[in-house]
Every structure is written in C-alpha cells, then in structure tokens.
Coordinates of C-alpha atoms in Angstrom, one line a residue:
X11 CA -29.0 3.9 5.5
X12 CA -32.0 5.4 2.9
X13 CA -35.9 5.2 4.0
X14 CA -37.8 6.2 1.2
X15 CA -41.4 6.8 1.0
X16 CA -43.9 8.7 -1.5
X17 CA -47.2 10.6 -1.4
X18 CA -48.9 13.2 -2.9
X19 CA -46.4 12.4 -6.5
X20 CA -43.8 13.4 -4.1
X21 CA -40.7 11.2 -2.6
X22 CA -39.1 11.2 0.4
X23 CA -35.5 10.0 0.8
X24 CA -34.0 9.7 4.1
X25 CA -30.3 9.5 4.1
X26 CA -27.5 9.2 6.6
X27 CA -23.7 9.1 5.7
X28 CA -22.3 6.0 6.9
X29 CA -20.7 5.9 10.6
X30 CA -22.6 9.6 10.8
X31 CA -23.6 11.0 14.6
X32 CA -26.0 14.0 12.4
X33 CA -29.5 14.1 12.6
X34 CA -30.6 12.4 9.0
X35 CA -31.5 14.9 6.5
X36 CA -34.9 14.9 4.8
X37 CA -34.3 15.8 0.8
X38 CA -37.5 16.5 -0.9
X39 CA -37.7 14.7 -4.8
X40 CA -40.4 16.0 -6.7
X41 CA -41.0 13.3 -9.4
X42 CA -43.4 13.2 -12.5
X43 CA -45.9 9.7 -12.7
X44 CA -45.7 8.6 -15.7
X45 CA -48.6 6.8 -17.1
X46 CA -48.5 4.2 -19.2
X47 CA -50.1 4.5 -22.9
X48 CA -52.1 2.2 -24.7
X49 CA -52.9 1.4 -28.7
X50 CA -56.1 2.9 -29.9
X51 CA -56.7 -0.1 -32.5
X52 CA -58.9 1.1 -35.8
X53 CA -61.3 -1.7 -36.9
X54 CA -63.9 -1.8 -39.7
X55 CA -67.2 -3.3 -40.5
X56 CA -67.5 -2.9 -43.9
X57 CA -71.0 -4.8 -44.0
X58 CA -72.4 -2.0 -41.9
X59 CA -69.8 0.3 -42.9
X60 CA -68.7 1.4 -39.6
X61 CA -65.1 2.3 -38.1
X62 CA -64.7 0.9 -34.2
X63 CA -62.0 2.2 -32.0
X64 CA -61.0 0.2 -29.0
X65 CA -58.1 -0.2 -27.0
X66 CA -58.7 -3.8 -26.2
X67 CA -57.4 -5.8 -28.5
X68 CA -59.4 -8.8 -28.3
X69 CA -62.6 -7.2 -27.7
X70 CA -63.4 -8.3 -31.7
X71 CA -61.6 -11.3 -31.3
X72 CA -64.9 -13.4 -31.6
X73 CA -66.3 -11.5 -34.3
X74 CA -65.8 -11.6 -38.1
X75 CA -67.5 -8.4 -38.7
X76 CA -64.7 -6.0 -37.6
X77 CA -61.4 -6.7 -39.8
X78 CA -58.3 -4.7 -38.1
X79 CA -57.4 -1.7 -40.3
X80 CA -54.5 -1.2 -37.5
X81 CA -53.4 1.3 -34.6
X82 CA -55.6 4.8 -34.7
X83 CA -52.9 6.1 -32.2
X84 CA -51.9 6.3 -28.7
X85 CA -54.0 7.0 -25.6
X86 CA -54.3 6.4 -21.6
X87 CA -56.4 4.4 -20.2
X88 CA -56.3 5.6 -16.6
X89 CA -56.6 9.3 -16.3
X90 CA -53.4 11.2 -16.5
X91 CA -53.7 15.1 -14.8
X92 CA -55.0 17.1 -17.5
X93 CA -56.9 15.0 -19.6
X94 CA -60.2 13.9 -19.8
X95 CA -62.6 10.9 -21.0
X96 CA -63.0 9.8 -24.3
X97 CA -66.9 9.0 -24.3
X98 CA -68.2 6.0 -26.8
X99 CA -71.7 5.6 -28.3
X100 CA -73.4 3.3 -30.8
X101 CA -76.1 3.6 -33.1
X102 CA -77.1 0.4 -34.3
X103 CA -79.5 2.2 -36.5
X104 CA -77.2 3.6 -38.8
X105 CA -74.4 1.1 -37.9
X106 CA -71.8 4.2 -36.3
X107 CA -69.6 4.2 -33.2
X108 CA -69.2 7.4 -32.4
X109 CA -67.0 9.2 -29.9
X110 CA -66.2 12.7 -28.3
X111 CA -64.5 14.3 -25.2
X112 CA -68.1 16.2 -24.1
X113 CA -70.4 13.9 -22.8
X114 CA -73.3 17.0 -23.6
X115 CA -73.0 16.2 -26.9
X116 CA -75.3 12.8 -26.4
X117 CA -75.3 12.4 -23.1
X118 CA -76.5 9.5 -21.7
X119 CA -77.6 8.9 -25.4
X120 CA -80.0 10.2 -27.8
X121 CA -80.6 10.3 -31.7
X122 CA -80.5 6.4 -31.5
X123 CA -76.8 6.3 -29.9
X124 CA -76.6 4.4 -27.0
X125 CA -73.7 5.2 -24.6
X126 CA -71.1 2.3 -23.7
X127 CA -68.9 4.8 -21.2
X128 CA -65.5 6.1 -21.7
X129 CA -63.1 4.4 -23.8
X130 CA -59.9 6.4 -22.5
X131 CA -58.7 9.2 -21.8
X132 CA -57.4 11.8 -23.9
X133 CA -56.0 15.4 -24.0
X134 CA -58.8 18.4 -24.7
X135 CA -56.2 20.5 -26.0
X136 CA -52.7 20.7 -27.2
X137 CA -50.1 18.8 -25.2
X138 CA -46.1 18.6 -25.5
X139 CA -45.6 15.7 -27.6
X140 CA -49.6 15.5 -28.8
X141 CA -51.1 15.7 -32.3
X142 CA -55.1 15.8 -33.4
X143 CA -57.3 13.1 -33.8
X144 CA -59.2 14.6 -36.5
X145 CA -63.4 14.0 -36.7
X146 CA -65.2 13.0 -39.5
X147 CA -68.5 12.0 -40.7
X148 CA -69.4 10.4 -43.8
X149 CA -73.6 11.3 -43.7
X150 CA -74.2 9.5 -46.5
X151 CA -72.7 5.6 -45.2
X152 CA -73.8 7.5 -41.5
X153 CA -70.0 6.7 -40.2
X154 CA -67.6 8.8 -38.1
X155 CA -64.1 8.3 -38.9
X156 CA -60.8 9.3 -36.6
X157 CA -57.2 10.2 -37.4
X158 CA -54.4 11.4 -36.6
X159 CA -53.0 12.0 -40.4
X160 CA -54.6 15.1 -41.7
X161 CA -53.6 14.4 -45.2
X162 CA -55.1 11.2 -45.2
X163 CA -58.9 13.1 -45.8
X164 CA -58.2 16.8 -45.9
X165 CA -60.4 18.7 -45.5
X166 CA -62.9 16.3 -46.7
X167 CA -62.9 13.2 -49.4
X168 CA -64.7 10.2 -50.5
X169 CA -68.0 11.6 -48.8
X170 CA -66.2 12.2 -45.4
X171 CA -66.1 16.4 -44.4
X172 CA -64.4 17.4 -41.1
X173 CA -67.4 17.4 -38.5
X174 CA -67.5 20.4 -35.5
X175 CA -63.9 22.4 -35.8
X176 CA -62.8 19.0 -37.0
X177 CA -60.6 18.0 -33.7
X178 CA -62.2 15.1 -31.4
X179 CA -59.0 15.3 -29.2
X180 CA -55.2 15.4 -28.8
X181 CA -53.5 12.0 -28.6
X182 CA -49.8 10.3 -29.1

C-alpha cells in the first residue's frame, strides 16, 4: 500500500511491497510547486493617452476607453519564492498608470498617484527562463510604457526614454 502526504514543499511516500512482513520505509521526495502564470494584458487610452496593465481580463470589459493593444507578458499572481510585488498607481492628473517593484518609490502615493495595491508579482532580478520588462516615460503625453521587446523603443523613441536603469522587473 502507498500513504502519501506533503508539507513544508516536501512529500512523503510510504510504501510497502505487497505480502511484505518489513517495517514500511519512509522515502523523502523533495518536489518544486509550481505556480501557475498569468497574462499581463497591455491596454490603451488613447483619449488620455495612457497604457494600463492588468492581469484581469475583464477588468475593462465595461469601458470604451481602454482598447486591448494585447499580452505585455507573463507574470504570477500569487507570490512564488523569490519574487516580489508589482505595485500599481494612478494619476488621474496626467492620465498615467504607473508601476514598480519598490513601494518607496510612491508609497502610499504622492505627486498626484494614488496607489491601487499590487498587481502581481514579479522577479527583482534575473531568473532562469526571465527577460526585462523595460520602463519608460513619455514626459511630454505624462505616460509610462512597459515591455519586454527592447527593440521595440531602444533606448528611447517617439518621446519615450528609458526611465531609472530602464528595468521595472523580470517576467516570462
């Protein structure tokens, strides 16, 4: 017969041969959780000209505003080991969702951002398997601008320049 039972990311398996008189043995599995990984959609407000990211699909389901431009990339949204949150803010203002991995950087919200919580959760640095979600900021239209494709913006074009060291994160 097999008992199995888990804790701590670690499973237990139980086993006796069949028609056995031993003692069962205890064999020790170490196994990996996997965690699933969810769309990061990209959508746009081209009235306000601001670029949303969300992973829920039909949070602008009820809104003509944002148009889908498509999938950004891939993300968690429970926390995985290692990675971290993936903090969202909104200036009504200027019209910008912005986001970033260190809550210090706004906080609770300031400079007319208001925080909204954590979208995700994210890597803060290189992971097997993870590229960067490159930062941008147009100052000009007052709108941050995420992804993945380097070549899509460079190292800056069409009024949008890489903003801090020009990485928000690492994602799938």
């Amino acid at each position: 017969g097999k008992l199995a039972y888990g804790t701590n990311n670690r499973v237990y398996l139980r086993v006796t041969a069949s028609g056995a008189t031993d003692s069962p043995q205890l064999v020790d599995i170490n196994v990996r959780v996997r965690y699933k990984k969810y769309i990061l959609y990209r959508y746009l407000n081209s009235t306000i000209g601001d670029h949303l990211y969300t992973i829920d699909p039909n949070e602008m389901a009820n809104t003509n505003d944002y148009v889908l431009e498509g999938p950004a990339c891939a993300v968690f949204k429970e926390q995985e080991p290692g990675t971290v949150k993936l903090h969202r803010y909104f200036n009504a203002g200027i019209g910008d969702s912005f986001y970033t991995t260190n809550f210090n950087e706004l906080g609770n919200g300031k400079w007319g951002y208001v925080y909204l919580g954590h979208e995700c959760f994210v890597y803060n640095t290189p992971q097997t398997g993870t590229k960067p979600l490159y930062r941008y900021l147009h100052s000009g239209l007052g709108d941050h601008y995420y992804t993945t494709d380097y070549n899509e913006l460079g190292a800056g074009k069409w009024g949008y320049v890489l903003e801090g060291n020009g990485i928000a994160c690492y994602v799938f």
